[in-house]
mmCIF file of C-alpha atoms in Angstrom:
data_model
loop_
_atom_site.group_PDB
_atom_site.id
_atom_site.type_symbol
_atom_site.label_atom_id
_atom_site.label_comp_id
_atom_site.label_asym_id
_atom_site.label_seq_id
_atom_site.Cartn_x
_atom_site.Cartn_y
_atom_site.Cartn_z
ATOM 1 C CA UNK A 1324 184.984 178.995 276.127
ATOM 2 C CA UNK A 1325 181.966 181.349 277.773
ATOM 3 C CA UNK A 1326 179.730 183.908 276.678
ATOM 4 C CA UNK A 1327 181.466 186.319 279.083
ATOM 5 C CA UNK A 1328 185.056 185.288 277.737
ATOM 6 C CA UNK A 1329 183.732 185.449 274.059
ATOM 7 C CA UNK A 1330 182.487 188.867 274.908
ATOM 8 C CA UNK A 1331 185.641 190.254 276.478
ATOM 9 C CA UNK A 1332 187.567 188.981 273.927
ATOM 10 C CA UNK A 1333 185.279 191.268 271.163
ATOM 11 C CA UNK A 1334 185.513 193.953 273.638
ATOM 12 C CA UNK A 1335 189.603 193.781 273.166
ATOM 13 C CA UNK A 1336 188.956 193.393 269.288
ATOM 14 C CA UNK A 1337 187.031 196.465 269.218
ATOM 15 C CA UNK A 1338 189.637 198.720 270.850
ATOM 16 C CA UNK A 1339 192.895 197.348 268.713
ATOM 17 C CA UNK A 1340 190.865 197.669 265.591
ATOM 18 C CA UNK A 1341 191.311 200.617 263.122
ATOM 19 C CA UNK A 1342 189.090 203.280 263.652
ATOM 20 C CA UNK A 1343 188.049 202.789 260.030
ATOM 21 C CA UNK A 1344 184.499 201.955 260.510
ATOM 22 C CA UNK A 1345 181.014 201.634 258.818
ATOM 23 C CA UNK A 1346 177.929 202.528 260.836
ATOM 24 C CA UNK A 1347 174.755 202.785 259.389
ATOM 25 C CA UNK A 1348 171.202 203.415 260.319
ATOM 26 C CA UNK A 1349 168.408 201.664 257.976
ATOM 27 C CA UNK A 1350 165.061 202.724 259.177
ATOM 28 C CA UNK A 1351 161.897 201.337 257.676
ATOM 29 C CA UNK A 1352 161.344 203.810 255.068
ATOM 30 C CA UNK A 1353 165.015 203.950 253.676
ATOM 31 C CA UNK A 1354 164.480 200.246 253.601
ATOM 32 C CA UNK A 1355 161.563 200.321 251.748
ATOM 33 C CA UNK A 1356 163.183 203.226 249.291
ATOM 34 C CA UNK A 1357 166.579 201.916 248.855
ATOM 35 C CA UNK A 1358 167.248 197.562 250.692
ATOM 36 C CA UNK A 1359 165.681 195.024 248.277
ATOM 37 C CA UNK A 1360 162.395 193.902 249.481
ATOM 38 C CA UNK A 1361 160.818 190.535 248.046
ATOM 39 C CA UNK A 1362 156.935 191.273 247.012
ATOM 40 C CA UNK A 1363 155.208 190.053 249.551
ATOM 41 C CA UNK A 1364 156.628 192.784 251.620
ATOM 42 C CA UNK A 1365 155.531 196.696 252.297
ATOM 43 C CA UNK A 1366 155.872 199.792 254.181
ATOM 44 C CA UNK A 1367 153.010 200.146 256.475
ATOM 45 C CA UNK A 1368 150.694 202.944 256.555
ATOM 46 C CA UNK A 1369 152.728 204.409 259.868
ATOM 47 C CA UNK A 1370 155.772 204.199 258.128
ATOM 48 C CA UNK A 1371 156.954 202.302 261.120
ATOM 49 C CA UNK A 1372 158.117 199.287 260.312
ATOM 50 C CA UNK A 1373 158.144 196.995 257.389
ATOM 51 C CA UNK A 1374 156.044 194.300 256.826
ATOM 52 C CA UNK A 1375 156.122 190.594 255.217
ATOM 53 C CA UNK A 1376 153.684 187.679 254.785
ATOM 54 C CA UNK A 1377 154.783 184.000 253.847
ATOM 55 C CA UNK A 1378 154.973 183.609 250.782
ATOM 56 C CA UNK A 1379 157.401 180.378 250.310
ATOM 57 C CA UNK A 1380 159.930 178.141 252.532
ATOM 58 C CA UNK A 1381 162.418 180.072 253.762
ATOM 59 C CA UNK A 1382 162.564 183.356 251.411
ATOM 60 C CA UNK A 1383 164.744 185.934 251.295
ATOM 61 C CA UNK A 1384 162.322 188.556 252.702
ATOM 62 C CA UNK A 1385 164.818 191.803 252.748
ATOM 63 C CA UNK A 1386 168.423 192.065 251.948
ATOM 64 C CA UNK A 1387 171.041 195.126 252.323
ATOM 65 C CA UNK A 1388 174.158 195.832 251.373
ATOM 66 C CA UNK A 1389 176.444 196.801 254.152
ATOM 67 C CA UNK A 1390 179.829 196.716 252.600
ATOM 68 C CA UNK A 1391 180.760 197.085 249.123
ATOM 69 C CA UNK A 1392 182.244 194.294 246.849
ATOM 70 C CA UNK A 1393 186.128 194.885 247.302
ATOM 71 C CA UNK A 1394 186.515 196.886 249.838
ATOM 72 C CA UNK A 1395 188.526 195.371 251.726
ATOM 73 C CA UNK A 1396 191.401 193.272 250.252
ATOM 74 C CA UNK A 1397 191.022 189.393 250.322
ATOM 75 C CA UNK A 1398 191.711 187.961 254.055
ATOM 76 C CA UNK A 1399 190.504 191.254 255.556
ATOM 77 C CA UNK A 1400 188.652 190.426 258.318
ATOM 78 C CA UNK A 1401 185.708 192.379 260.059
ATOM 79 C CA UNK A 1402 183.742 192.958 263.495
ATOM 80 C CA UNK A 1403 180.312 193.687 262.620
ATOM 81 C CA UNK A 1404 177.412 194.753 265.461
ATOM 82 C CA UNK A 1405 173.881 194.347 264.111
ATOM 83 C CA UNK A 1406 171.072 195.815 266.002
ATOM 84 C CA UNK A 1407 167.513 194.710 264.998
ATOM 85 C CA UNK A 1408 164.305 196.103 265.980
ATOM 86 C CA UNK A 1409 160.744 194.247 265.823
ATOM 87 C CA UNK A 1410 157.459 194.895 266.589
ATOM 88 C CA UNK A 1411 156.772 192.425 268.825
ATOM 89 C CA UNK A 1412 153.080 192.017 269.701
ATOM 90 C CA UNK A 1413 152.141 189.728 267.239
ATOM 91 C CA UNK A 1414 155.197 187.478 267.345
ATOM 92 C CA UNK A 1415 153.688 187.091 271.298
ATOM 93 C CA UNK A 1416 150.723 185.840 269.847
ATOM 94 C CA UNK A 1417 151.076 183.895 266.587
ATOM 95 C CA UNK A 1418 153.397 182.102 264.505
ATOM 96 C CA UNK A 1419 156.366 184.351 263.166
ATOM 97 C CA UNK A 1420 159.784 182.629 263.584
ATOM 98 C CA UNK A 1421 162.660 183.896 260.913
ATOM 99 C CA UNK A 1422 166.345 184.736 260.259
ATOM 100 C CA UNK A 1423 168.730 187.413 260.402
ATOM 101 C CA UNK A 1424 172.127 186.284 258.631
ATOM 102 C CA UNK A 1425 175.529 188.398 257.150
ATOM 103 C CA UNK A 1426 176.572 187.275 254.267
ATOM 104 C CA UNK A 1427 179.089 187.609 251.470
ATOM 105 C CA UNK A 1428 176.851 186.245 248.657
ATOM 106 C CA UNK A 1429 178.494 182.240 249.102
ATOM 107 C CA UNK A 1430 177.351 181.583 252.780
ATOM 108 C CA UNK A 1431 175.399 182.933 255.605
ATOM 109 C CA UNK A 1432 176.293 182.884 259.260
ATOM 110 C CA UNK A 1433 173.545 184.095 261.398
ATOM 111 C CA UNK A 1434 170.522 183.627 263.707
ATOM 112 C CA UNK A 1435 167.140 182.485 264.160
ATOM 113 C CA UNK A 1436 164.864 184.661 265.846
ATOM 114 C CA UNK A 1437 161.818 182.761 268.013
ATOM 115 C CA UNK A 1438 158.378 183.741 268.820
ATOM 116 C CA UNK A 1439 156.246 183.678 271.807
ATOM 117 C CA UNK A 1440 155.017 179.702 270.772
ATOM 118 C CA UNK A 1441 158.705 178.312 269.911
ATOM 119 C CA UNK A 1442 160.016 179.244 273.440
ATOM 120 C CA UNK A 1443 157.633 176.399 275.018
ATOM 121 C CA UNK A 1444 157.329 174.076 271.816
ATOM 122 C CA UNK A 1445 160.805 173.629 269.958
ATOM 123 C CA UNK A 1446 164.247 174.729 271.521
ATOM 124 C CA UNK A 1447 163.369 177.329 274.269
ATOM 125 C CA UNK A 1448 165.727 179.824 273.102
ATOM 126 C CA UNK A 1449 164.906 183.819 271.985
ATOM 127 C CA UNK A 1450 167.885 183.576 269.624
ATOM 128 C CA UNK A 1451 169.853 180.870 268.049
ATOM 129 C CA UNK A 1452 172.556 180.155 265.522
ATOM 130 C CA UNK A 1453 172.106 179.239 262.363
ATOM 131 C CA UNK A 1454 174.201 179.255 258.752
ATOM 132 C CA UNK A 1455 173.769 177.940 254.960
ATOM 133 C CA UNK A 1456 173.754 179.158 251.705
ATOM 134 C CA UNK A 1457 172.033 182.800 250.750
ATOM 135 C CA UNK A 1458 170.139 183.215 247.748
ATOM 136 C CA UNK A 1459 166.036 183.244 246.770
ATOM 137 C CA UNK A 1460 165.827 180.925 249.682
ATOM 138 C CA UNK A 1461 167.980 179.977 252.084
ATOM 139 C CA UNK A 1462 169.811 176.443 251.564
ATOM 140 C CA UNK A 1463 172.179 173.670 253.135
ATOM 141 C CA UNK A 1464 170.454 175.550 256.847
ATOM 142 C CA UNK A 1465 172.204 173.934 259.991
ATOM 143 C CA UNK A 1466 171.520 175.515 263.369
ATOM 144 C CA UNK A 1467 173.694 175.214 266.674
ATOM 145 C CA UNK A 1468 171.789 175.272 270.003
ATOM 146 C CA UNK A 1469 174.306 177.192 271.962
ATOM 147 C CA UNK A 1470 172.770 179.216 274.719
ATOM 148 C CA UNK A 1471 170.555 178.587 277.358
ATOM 149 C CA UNK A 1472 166.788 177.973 277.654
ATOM 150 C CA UNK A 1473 164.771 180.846 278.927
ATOM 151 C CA UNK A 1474 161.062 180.587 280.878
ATOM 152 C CA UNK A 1475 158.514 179.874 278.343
ATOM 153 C CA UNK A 1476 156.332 182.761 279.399
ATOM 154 C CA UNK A 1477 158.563 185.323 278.121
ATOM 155 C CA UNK A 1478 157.511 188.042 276.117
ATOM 156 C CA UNK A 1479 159.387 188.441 272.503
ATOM 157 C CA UNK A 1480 161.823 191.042 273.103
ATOM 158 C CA UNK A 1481 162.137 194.408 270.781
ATOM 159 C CA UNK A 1482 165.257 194.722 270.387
ATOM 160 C CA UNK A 1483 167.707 192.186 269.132
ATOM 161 C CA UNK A 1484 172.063 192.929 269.246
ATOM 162 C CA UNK A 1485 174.405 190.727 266.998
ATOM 163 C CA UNK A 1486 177.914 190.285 266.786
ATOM 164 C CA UNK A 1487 180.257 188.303 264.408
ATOM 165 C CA UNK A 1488 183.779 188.233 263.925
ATOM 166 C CA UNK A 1489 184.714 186.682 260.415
ATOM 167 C CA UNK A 1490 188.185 185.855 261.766
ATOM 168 C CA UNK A 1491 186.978 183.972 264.501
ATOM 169 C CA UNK A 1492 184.421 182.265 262.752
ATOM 170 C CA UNK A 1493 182.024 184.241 266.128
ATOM 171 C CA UNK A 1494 178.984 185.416 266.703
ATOM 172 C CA UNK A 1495 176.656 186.332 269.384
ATOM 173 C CA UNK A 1496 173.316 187.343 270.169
ATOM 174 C CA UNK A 1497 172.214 189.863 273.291
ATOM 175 C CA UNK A 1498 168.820 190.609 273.850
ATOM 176 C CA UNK A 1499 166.261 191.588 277.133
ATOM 177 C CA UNK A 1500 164.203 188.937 278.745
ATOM 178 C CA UNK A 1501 161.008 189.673 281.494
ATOM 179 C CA UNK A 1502 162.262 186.398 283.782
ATOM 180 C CA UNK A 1503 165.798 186.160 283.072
ATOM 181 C CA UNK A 1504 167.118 190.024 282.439
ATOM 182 C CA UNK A 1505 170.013 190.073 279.882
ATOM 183 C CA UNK A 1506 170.239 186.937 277.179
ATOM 184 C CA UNK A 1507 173.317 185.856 275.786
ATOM 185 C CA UNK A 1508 174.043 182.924 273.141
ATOM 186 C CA UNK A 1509 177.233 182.787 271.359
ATOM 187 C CA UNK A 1510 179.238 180.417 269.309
ATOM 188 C CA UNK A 1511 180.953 179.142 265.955
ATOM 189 C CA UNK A 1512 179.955 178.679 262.608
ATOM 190 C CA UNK A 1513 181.400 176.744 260.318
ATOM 191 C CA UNK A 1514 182.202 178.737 257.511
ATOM 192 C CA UNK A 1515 184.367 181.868 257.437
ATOM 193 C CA UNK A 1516 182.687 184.366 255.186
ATOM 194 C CA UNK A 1517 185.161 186.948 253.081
ATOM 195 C CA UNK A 1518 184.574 190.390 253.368
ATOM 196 C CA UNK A 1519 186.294 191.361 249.876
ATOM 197 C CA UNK A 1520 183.267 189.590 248.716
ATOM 198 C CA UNK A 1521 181.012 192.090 249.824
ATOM 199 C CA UNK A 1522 178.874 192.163 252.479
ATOM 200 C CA UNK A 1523 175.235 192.158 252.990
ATOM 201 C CA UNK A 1524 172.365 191.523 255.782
ATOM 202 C CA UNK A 1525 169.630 188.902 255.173
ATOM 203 C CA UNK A 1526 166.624 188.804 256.597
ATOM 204 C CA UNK A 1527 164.555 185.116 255.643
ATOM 205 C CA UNK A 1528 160.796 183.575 256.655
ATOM 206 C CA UNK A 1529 160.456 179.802 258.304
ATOM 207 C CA UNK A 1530 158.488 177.477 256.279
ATOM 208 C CA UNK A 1531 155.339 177.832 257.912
ATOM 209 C CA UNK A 1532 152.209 179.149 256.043
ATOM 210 C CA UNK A 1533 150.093 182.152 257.559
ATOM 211 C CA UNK A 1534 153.234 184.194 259.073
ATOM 212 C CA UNK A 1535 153.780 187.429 259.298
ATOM 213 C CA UNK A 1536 156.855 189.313 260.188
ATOM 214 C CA UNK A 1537 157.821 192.900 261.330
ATOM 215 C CA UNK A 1538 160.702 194.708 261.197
ATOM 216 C CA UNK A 1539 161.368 198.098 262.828
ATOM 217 C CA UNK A 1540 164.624 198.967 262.565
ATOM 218 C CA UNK A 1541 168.464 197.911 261.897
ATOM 219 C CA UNK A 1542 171.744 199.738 262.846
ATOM 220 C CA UNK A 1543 175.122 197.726 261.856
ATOM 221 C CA UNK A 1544 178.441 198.753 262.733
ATOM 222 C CA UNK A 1545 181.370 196.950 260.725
ATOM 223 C CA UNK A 1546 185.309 197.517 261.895
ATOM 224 C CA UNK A 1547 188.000 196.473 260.248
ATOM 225 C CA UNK A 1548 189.978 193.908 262.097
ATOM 226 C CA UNK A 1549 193.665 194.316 260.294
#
């Protein structure tokens, strides 16, 4: 099955979905005042965006909660649209790969976000898929290579939209590229996570010393899908 027919088929999920919906807005400083950050992470003098250096192997670097621990009654499933927001200079200029996941506090479905030097060096893609286990660090990682490769002199985008269905098992990832225009990658996971559990968004480093990441913004959206 396609990008375009996965996306059509979210579109339809959207519109038979209750209206009962979660959308919030987490700017830099309300992250700083109210998400868990791990130390190694600060507002910056701006109050911008929020900043992290490596610290260890794949660290949990910020977390949020996005929906509350029951509820939704077990087998509820949800639609959830994440937008993310980076600074992107220095991730077109150094080392500063990491991951974006939702998870229910047992697994993580997600996404990999590249810089500037992965396009040419590893897999060639702006945005990939990518699951385990959450915790400190994140464990049992597998990724999926799903989408496309893009020109290897592409600027790091700004702005990064996600998608997942729970029932499906779904996500996506949209973003803006200087040689190819729109981006798409989307896919399965393996594991279905439960929303009665509680849902939260994940942000985690790579394993590579010296990296420093940046994060602007994030807006997620979660429907119901009864």
């Amino acid at each position: 099955m396609g990008s375009t027919t996965h996306l059509v088929i979210l579109l339809v999920l959207l519109l038979v979905t209750s209206t009962k919906a979660h959308k919030r807005y987490f700017s830099a400083k309300y992250l700083k005042a109210y998400g868990y950050l791990a130390p190694n992470c600060g507002l910056l003098p701006d109050k911008s965006s929020i900043e992290c250096t490596y610290s260890s192997p794949f660290q949990q670097l910020l977390t949020v909660p996005v929906l509350p621990k029951d509820y939704t009654s077990a087998g509820t499933h949800v639609i959830a649209e994440v937008k993310l927001g980076i600074d992107s200079a220095r991730a077109n200029k150094h080392d500063t790969d990491f991951y974006l996941l939702l998870s229910d506090g047992y697994y993580a479905n997600g996404f990999g976000i590249s810089d500037r030097i992965s396009y040419e060096a590893h897999h060639g893609q702006p945005c990939f898929h990518l699951e385990g286990v959450p915790g400190v660090s994140l464990v049992n990682r597998t990724n999926h290579l799903n989408g496309p490769k893009v020109n290897s002199n592409n600027p790091v985008p700004q702005q990064f939209d996600f998608f997942f269905s729970t029932k499906q098992k779904w996500g996506s990832c949209i973003t803006a590229t200087a040689y190819e225009g729109s981006y798409t990658t989307s896919g399965h996971y393996t594991t279905e996570l439960q929303a009665n559990n509680g849902l939260y968004l994940d942000i985690y480093s790579d394993d590579d010393r010296g990296e420093v990441y940046n994060f602007k913004y994030i807006i997620v959206d979660i429907q119901m899908d009864y």
